Amino acid sequence: MDLVVRAARAVTPGGEGPVTIGIEGGRIAVVEPGITELPGTRVVDLAGDEVLLPGLVDTHVHVNDPGRAEWEGFETATRAAAAGGVTTIVDMPLNSLPPTVDVPALAVKRKAATGRVHVDVGFWGGAIPGNEGELRGLHDEGVFGFKCFLLHSGVDEFPPLDPAGLESAMRELASFDAQLIVHAEDSDAIDDAPDPHGERYSDFLSSRPRGAENLAITHVIEGARRTGVRAHVLHLSSSDALPLIAGARRESVALSVETCPHYLSFVAEEIRDGATQFKCCPPIREAGNRELLWQGLADGLIETIVSDHSPCTPELKRLDTGDFGLAWGGISSLQLGLPAIWTQARARGFTLADVVRWMAANPAAQVGMRNKGRLAPGCDADFCVFAPDEAFVVDVAKLAHRNRVSAYDQRPLAGVVRGTWLRGKPVTGDEPHGQLLTRGNC
């Protein structure tokens, strides 16, 4: 073997236990139970307090490059991902300029990423008014699916779909079995909600009511039922929608659902007025809502946890005024998802196998990555070396994100990522060796 990794604790599809893994040509060739003398050119033994996990797969990352690279960028985003044990990301189609809504724009984005990524990177396409004729071309070029909004996205160059546009996009995507991923908040319900301006978090929360999310998810479910499209609900924050999702599953609607570490970690009752680093859309809701989202994970109604890393410059967060109405909405968390979730998960009796399922295996399966997210023969040798019992306090100044703004600053977390390997090679942050992925080649 080119490399042999031996771990007293590892999380494989069969559960947690000691393993010896042999790697050839950057892929896992064999997984042997127990610590064995499998011969290898190089042998690595993990420390006794370390657990070998598959590299995490984060399918919801706003890199914002090119065009708004001062918000993040491929180099900093992928360094941060690796520092957090994430070996594969899928980049969202908006906030970059141009947005990824046609094949030429995809080519611009790939050029911006080439030679600059420290982990593997795939791309989503976008579904916006007027680009229905571009969707098949983007699909053929290997995007992993298509994102749409049902209300203003926050940037004018990525407008939302109205009900007729949503139906049309669903029918088009269903015709070639592409996935539609939806920011599900209803624009009319948001327009009828109270004004969000001011420093009070409670006022901001009232401006993005659960009903807007529930109504939009109902529209997505009914559209998927009619058209047969594979639909995915992004960043679920409203636990009220869980019965709707359960009903859709019983009726075999092709629907999958994700949530994010911030909805599972923070609660509205503890967010200070003016603390705009916590602003995101849909918003962080109440403590009871958070516990119901955890129950949704336990019940399998929510399959994946992804970051929705949506950074910006400090100025756009309006920390000087604390005005939630004016601040950019997004949580910067790409590097912190694993310890944030492990901190909360273990307190509720979940295991590292659960976390791996939510943050590695299921996200990879959702986007059709056959060789990612599992410690299994044939998969890429993407590893996260994790010390689950070591704790730390987040210092935003030490994060690899481009801008030092995060809701997790000064928060104590459990679990430290001690190393990340991509296709059998350590990711150091010095020499980029990530690859650009297309649907079907991973």
PDB file of N, CA, C and O in Angstrom, residues 213-264:
ATOM      1  N   GLU A 213     -41.778  30.454   6.029  1.00  0.00           N
ATOM      2  CA  GLU A 213     -41.026  29.246   5.690  1.00  0.00           C
ATOM      3  C   GLU A 213     -41.971  28.070   5.463  1.00  0.00           C
ATOM      4  O   GLU A 213     -41.839  27.320   4.476  1.00  0.00           O
ATOM      5  N   ASN A 214     -42.938  27.907   6.346  1.00  0.00           N
ATOM      6  CA  ASN A 214     -43.875  26.788   6.219  1.00  0.00           C
ATOM      7  C   ASN A 214     -44.649  26.850   4.907  1.00  0.00           C
ATOM      8  O   ASN A 214     -44.841  25.828   4.228  1.00  0.00           O
ATOM      9  N   LEU A 215     -45.092  28.059   4.545  1.00  0.00           N
ATOM     10  CA  LEU A 215     -45.868  28.221   3.315  1.00  0.00           C
ATOM     11  C   LEU A 215     -45.019  27.899   2.090  1.00  0.00           C
ATOM     12  O   LEU A 215     -45.468  27.207   1.164  1.00  0.00           O
ATOM     13  N   ALA A 216     -43.795  28.393   2.079  1.00  0.00           N
ATOM     14  CA  ALA A 216     -42.926  28.121   0.937  1.00  0.00           C
ATOM     15  C   ALA A 216     -42.620  26.635   0.808  1.00  0.00           C
ATOM     16  O   ALA A 216     -42.590  26.086  -0.303  1.00  0.00           O
ATOM     17  N   ILE A 217     -42.386  25.970   1.930  1.00  0.00           N
ATOM     18  CA  ILE A 217     -42.109  24.533   1.881  1.00  0.00           C
ATOM     19  C   ILE A 217     -43.325  23.771   1.354  1.00  0.00           C
ATOM     20  O   ILE A 217     -43.188  22.801   0.590  1.00  0.00           O
ATOM     21  N   THR A 218     -44.515  24.213   1.725  1.00  0.00           N
ATOM     22  CA  THR A 218     -45.732  23.608   1.173  1.00  0.00           C
ATOM     23  C   THR A 218     -45.758  23.734  -0.344  1.00  0.00           C
ATOM     24  O   THR A 218     -46.079  22.767  -1.066  1.00  0.00           O
ATOM     25  N   HIS A 219     -45.405  24.917  -0.858  1.00  0.00           N
ATOM     26  CA  HIS A 219     -45.371  25.120  -2.316  1.00  0.00           C
ATOM     27  C   HIS A 219     -44.342  24.192  -2.968  1.00  0.00           C
ATOM     28  O   HIS A 219     -44.587  23.632  -4.050  1.00  0.00           O
ATOM     29  N   VAL A 220     -43.172  24.048  -2.337  1.00  0.00           N
ATOM     30  CA  VAL A 220     -42.136  23.174  -2.892  1.00  0.00           C
ATOM     31  C   VAL A 220     -42.617  21.731  -2.921  1.00  0.00           C
ATOM     32  O   VAL A 220     -42.443  21.022  -3.926  1.00  0.00           O
ATOM     33  N   ILE A 221     -43.243  21.287  -1.841  1.00  0.00           N
ATOM     34  CA  ILE A 221     -43.741  19.909  -1.783  1.00  0.00           C
ATOM     35  C   ILE A 221     -44.781  19.670  -2.859  1.00  0.00           C
ATOM     36  O   ILE A 221     -44.733  18.654  -3.586  1.00  0.00           O
ATOM     37  N   GLU A 222     -45.723  20.584  -2.997  1.00  0.00           N
ATOM     38  CA  GLU A 222     -46.781  20.395  -3.995  1.00  0.00           C
ATOM     39  C   GLU A 222     -46.216  20.443  -5.406  1.00  0.00           C
ATOM     40  O   GLU A 222     -46.639  19.682  -6.284  1.00  0.00           O
ATOM     41  N   GLY A 223     -45.243  21.327  -5.643  1.00  0.00           N
ATOM     42  CA  GLY A 223     -44.617  21.377  -6.961  1.00  0.00           C
ATOM     43  C   GLY A 223     -43.861  20.106  -7.279  1.00  0.00           C
ATOM     44  O   GLY A 223     -43.913  19.593  -8.407  1.00  0.00           O
ATOM     45  N   ALA A 224     -43.147  19.576  -6.289  1.00  0.00           N
ATOM     46  CA  ALA A 224     -42.419  18.325  -6.505  1.00  0.00           C
ATOM     47  C   ALA A 224     -43.382  17.167  -6.739  1.00  0.00           C
ATOM     48  O   ALA A 224     -43.126  16.282  -7.553  1.00  0.00           O
ATOM     49  N   ARG A 225     -44.527  17.181  -6.046  1.00  0.00           N
ATOM     50  CA  ARG A 225     -45.530  16.139  -6.250  1.00  0.00           C
ATOM     51  C   ARG A 225     -46.067  16.176  -7.686  1.00  0.00           C
ATOM     52  O   ARG A 225     -46.227  15.147  -8.334  1.00  0.00           O
ATOM     53  N   ARG A 226     -46.348  17.385  -8.182  1.00  0.00           N
ATOM     54  CA  ARG A 226     -46.922  17.513  -9.526  1.00  0.00           C
ATOM     55  C   ARG A 226     -45.927  17.184 -10.621  1.00  0.00           C
ATOM     56  O   ARG A 226     -46.281  16.562 -11.632  1.00  0.00           O
ATOM     57  N   THR A 227     -44.677  17.636 -10.458  1.00  0.00           N
ATOM     58  CA  THR A 227     -43.721  17.562 -11.558  1.00  0.00           C
ATOM     59  C   THR A 227     -42.796  16.357 -11.485  1.00  0.00           C
ATOM     60  O   THR A 227     -42.191  15.975 -12.494  1.00  0.00           O
ATOM     61  N   GLY A 228     -42.646  15.768 -10.293  1.00  0.00           N
ATOM     62  CA  GLY A 228     -41.710  14.667 -10.129  1.00  0.00           C
ATOM     63  C   GLY A 228     -40.268  15.095  -9.955  1.00  0.00           C
ATOM     64  O   GLY A 228     -39.372  14.241  -9.933  1.00  0.00           O
ATOM     65  N   VAL A 229     -40.004  16.401  -9.818  1.00  0.00           N
ATOM     66  CA  VAL A 229     -38.633  16.865  -9.650  1.00  0.00           C
ATOM     67  C   VAL A 229     -38.098  16.432  -8.292  1.00  0.00           C
ATOM     68  O   VAL A 229     -38.847  16.276  -7.324  1.00  0.00           O
ATOM     69  N   ARG A 230     -36.807  16.193  -8.228  1.00  0.00           N
ATOM     70  CA  ARG A 230     -36.137  15.966  -6.949  1.00  0.00           C
ATOM     71  C   ARG A 230     -35.891  17.330  -6.304  1.00  0.00           C
ATOM     72  O   ARG A 230     -35.125  18.138  -6.831  1.00  0.00           O
ATOM     73  N   ALA A 231     -36.538  17.583  -5.189  1.00  0.00           N
ATOM     74  CA  ALA A 231     -36.458  18.885  -4.531  1.00  0.00           C
ATOM     75  C   ALA A 231     -35.740  18.760  -3.195  1.00  0.00           C
ATOM     76  O   ALA A 231     -35.851  17.745  -2.504  1.00  0.00           O
ATOM     77  N   HIS A 232     -35.020  19.821  -2.843  1.00  0.00           N
ATOM     78  CA  HIS A 232     -34.260  19.851  -1.595  1.00  0.00           C
ATOM     79  C   HIS A 232     -34.519  21.178  -0.908  1.00  0.00           C
ATOM     80  O   HIS A 232     -34.363  22.248  -1.509  1.00  0.00           O
ATOM     81  N   VAL A 233     -34.940  21.125   0.345  1.00  0.00           N
ATOM     82  CA  VAL A 233     -35.196  22.336   1.129  1.00  0.00           C
ATOM     83  C   VAL A 233     -33.910  22.735   1.829  1.00  0.00           C
ATOM     84  O   VAL A 233     -33.333  21.967   2.608  1.00  0.00           O
ATOM     85  N   LEU A 234     -33.478  23.957   1.566  1.00  0.00           N
ATOM     86  CA  LEU A 234     -32.251  24.473   2.155  1.00  0.00           C
ATOM     87  C   LEU A 234     -32.496  24.996   3.567  1.00  0.00           C
ATOM     88  O   LEU A 234     -33.584  25.459   3.891  1.00  0.00           O
ATOM     89  N   HIS A 235     -31.448  24.931   4.380  1.00  0.00           N
ATOM     90  CA  HIS A 235     -31.360  25.563   5.714  1.00  0.00           C
ATOM     91  C   HIS A 235     -32.696  25.659   6.454  1.00  0.00           C
ATOM     92  O   HIS A 235     -33.166  26.755   6.772  1.00  0.00           O
ATOM     93  N   LEU A 236     -33.297  24.526   6.748  1.00  0.00           N
ATOM     94  CA  LEU A 236     -34.556  24.528   7.490  1.00  0.00           C
ATOM     95  C   LEU A 236     -34.344  25.127   8.875  1.00  0.00           C
ATOM     96  O   LEU A 236     -33.490  24.689   9.642  1.00  0.00           O
ATOM     97  N   SER A 237     -35.163  26.135   9.214  1.00  0.00           N
ATOM     98  CA  SER A 237     -35.102  26.704  10.566  1.00  0.00           C
ATOM     99  C   SER A 237     -36.408  26.526  11.324  1.00  0.00           C
ATOM    100  O   SER A 237     -36.423  26.557  12.556  1.00  0.00           O
ATOM    101  N   SER A 238     -37.527  26.347  10.616  1.00  0.00           N
ATOM    102  CA  SER A 238     -38.828  26.252  11.273  1.00  0.00           C
ATOM    103  C   SER A 238     -39.196  24.800  11.550  1.00  0.00           C
ATOM    104  O   SER A 238     -39.457  24.020  10.628  1.00  0.00           O
ATOM    105  N   SER A 239     -39.253  24.447  12.825  1.00  0.00           N
ATOM    106  CA  SER A 239     -39.654  23.088  13.181  1.00  0.00           C
ATOM    107  C   SER A 239     -41.116  22.823  12.849  1.00  0.00           C
ATOM    108  O   SER A 239     -41.531  21.663  12.746  1.00  0.00           O
ATOM    109  N   ASP A 240     -41.912  23.886  12.649  1.00  0.00           N
ATOM    110  CA  ASP A 240     -43.314  23.707  12.277  1.00  0.00           C
ATOM    111  C   ASP A 240     -43.467  22.935  10.966  1.00  0.00           C
ATOM    112  O   ASP A 240     -44.512  22.328  10.721  1.00  0.00           O
ATOM    113  N   ALA A 241     -42.432  22.997  10.121  1.00  0.00           N
ATOM    114  CA  ALA A 241     -42.516  22.351   8.814  1.00  0.00           C
ATOM    115  C   ALA A 241     -42.277  20.845   8.876  1.00  0.00           C
ATOM    116  O   ALA A 241     -42.519  20.139   7.884  1.00  0.00           O
ATOM    117  N   LEU A 242     -41.811  20.335  10.004  1.00  0.00           N
ATOM    118  CA  LEU A 242     -41.480  18.912  10.071  1.00  0.00           C
ATOM    119  C   LEU A 242     -42.680  18.003   9.788  1.00  0.00           C
ATOM    120  O   LEU A 242     -42.531  17.002   9.066  1.00  0.00           O
ATOM    121  N   PRO A 243     -43.894  18.288  10.299  1.00  0.00           N
ATOM    122  CA  PRO A 243     -45.037  17.440   9.916  1.00  0.00           C
ATOM    123  C   PRO A 243     -45.335  17.485   8.413  1.00  0.00           C
ATOM    124  O   PRO A 243     -45.755  16.472   7.835  1.00  0.00           O
ATOM    125  N   LEU A 244     -45.111  18.647   7.778  1.00  0.00           N
ATOM    126  CA  LEU A 244     -45.306  18.738   6.329  1.00  0.00           C
ATOM    127  C   LEU A 244     -44.317  17.824   5.603  1.00  0.00           C
ATOM    128  O   LEU A 244     -44.674  17.130   4.642  1.00  0.00           O
ATOM    129  N   ILE A 245     -43.093  17.838   6.075  1.00  0.00           N
ATOM    130  CA  ILE A 245     -42.051  17.008   5.464  1.00  0.00           C
ATOM    131  C   ILE A 245     -42.361  15.527   5.679  1.00  0.00           C
ATOM    132  O   ILE A 245     -42.222  14.705   4.765  1.00  0.00           O
ATOM    133  N   ALA A 246     -42.819  15.189   6.879  1.00  0.00           N
ATOM    134  CA  ALA A 246     -43.179  13.795   7.154  1.00  0.00           C
ATOM    135  C   ALA A 246     -44.302  13.327   6.237  1.00  0.00           C
ATOM    136  O   ALA A 246     -44.277  12.205   5.712  1.00  0.00           O
ATOM    137  N   GLY A 247     -45.296  14.202   6.017  1.00  0.00           N
ATOM    138  CA  GLY A 247     -46.394  13.841   5.127  1.00  0.00           C
ATOM    139  C   GLY A 247     -45.929  13.626   3.703  1.00  0.00           C
ATOM    140  O   GLY A 247     -46.370  12.687   3.018  1.00  0.00           O
ATOM    141  N   ALA A 248     -45.010  14.489   3.244  1.00  0.00           N
ATOM    142  CA  ALA A 248     -44.487  14.333   1.886  1.00  0.00           C
ATOM    143  C   ALA A 248     -43.738  13.017   1.740  1.00  0.00           C
ATOM    144  O   ALA A 248     -43.848  12.329   0.713  1.00  0.00           O
ATOM    145  N   ARG A 249     -42.973  12.646   2.765  1.00  0.00           N
ATOM    146  CA  ARG A 249     -42.230  11.383   2.709  1.00  0.00           C
ATOM    147  C   ARG A 249     -43.175  10.188   2.646  1.00  0.00           C
ATOM    148  O   ARG A 249     -42.928   9.221   1.905  1.00  0.00           O
ATOM    149  N   ARG A 250     -44.247  10.256   3.413  1.00  0.00           N
ATOM    150  CA  ARG A 250     -45.198   9.135   3.396  1.00  0.00           C
ATOM    151  C   ARG A 250     -45.810   8.962   2.019  1.00  0.00           C
ATOM    152  O   ARG A 250     -46.165   7.840   1.631  1.00  0.00           O
ATOM    153  N   GLU A 251     -45.918  10.064   1.285  1.00  0.00           N
ATOM    154  CA  GLU A 251     -46.515  10.010  -0.048  1.00  0.00           C
ATOM    155  C   GLU A 251     -45.467   9.874  -1.145  1.00  0.00           C
ATOM    156  O   GLU A 251     -45.775  10.036  -2.331  1.00  0.00           O
ATOM    157  N   SER A 252     -44.219   9.598  -0.735  1.00  0.00           N
ATOM    158  CA  SER A 252     -43.117   9.316  -1.673  1.00  0.00           C
ATOM    159  C   SER A 252     -42.769  10.498  -2.567  1.00  0.00           C
ATOM    160  O   SER A 252     -42.300  10.318  -3.697  1.00  0.00           O
ATOM    161  N   VAL A 253     -42.998  11.715  -2.075  1.00  0.00           N
ATOM    162  CA  VAL A 253     -42.508  12.894  -2.786  1.00  0.00           C
ATOM    163  C   VAL A 253     -40.987  12.910  -2.680  1.00  0.00           C
ATOM    164  O   VAL A 253     -40.420  12.639  -1.613  1.00  0.00           O
ATOM    165  N   ALA A 254     -40.311  13.221  -3.790  1.00  0.00           N
ATOM    166  CA  ALA A 254     -38.840  13.224  -3.812  1.00  0.00           C
ATOM    167  C   ALA A 254     -38.336  14.496  -3.141  1.00  0.00           C
ATOM    168  O   ALA A 254     -38.059  15.507  -3.800  1.00  0.00           O
ATOM    169  N   LEU A 255     -38.212  14.452  -1.821  1.00  0.00           N
ATOM    170  CA  LEU A 255     -37.879  15.640  -1.039  1.00  0.00           C
ATOM    171  C   LEU A 255     -36.787  15.304  -0.034  1.00  0.00           C
ATOM    172  O   LEU A 255     -36.882  14.319   0.697  1.00  0.00           O
ATOM    173  N   SER A 256     -35.749  16.130   0.009  1.00  0.00           N
ATOM    174  CA  SER A 256     -34.724  16.023   1.037  1.00  0.00           C
ATOM    175  C   SER A 256     -34.590  17.368   1.736  1.00  0.00           C
ATOM    176  O   SER A 256     -35.027  18.401   1.217  1.00  0.00           O
ATOM    177  N   VAL A 257     -33.991  17.344   2.923  1.00  0.00           N
ATOM    178  CA  VAL A 257     -33.987  18.529   3.787  1.00  0.00           C
ATOM    179  C   VAL A 257     -32.652  18.636   4.513  1.00  0.00           C
ATOM    180  O   VAL A 257     -32.108  17.628   4.974  1.00  0.00           O
ATOM    181  N   GLU A 258     -32.165  19.862   4.631  1.00  0.00           N
ATOM    182  CA  GLU A 258     -30.961  20.139   5.407  1.00  0.00           C
ATOM    183  C   GLU A 258     -31.259  21.168   6.488  1.00  0.00           C
ATOM    184  O   GLU A 258     -32.226  21.916   6.421  1.00  0.00           O
ATOM    185  N   THR A 259     -30.404  21.206   7.498  1.00  0.00           N
ATOM    186  CA  THR A 259     -30.370  22.331   8.424  1.00  0.00           C
ATOM    187  C   THR A 259     -28.914  22.676   8.660  1.00  0.00           C
ATOM    188  O   THR A 259     -28.016  22.104   8.031  1.00  0.00           O
ATOM    189  N   CYS A 260     -28.658  23.620   9.584  1.00  0.00           N
ATOM    190  CA  CYS A 260     -27.323  24.187   9.719  1.00  0.00           C
ATOM    191  C   CYS A 260     -26.895  24.230  11.183  1.00  0.00           C
ATOM    192  O   CYS A 260     -27.739  24.257  12.084  1.00  0.00           O
ATOM    193  N   PRO A 261     -25.591  24.274  11.435  1.00  0.00           N
ATOM    194  CA  PRO A 261     -25.119  24.311  12.819  1.00  0.00           C
ATOM    195  C   PRO A 261     -25.675  25.466  13.634  1.00  0.00           C
ATOM    196  O   PRO A 261     -25.935  25.301  14.839  1.00  0.00           O
ATOM    197  N   HIS A 262     -25.894  26.630  13.021  1.00  0.00           N
ATOM    198  CA  HIS A 262     -26.365  27.767  13.820  1.00  0.00           C
ATOM    199  C   HIS A 262     -27.792  27.566  14.316  1.00  0.00           C
ATOM    200  O   HIS A 262     -28.140  28.037  15.400  1.00  0.00           O
ATOM    201  N   TYR A 263     -28.627  26.874  13.556  1.00  0.00           N
ATOM    202  CA  TYR A 263     -29.991  26.608  14.034  1.00  0.00           C
ATOM    203  C   TYR A 263     -30.008  25.557  15.143  1.00  0.00           C
ATOM    204  O   TYR A 263     -30.967  25.494  15.931  1.00  0.00           O
ATOM    205  N   LEU A 264     -28.961  24.740  15.194  1.00  0.00           N
ATOM    206  CA  LEU A 264     -28.867  23.674  16.180  1.00  0.00           C
ATOM    207  C   LEU A 264     -28.035  24.072  17.399  1.00  0.00           C
ATOM    208  O   LEU A 264     -27.977  23.322  18.373  1.00  0.00           O
TER     209      LEU A 264
END
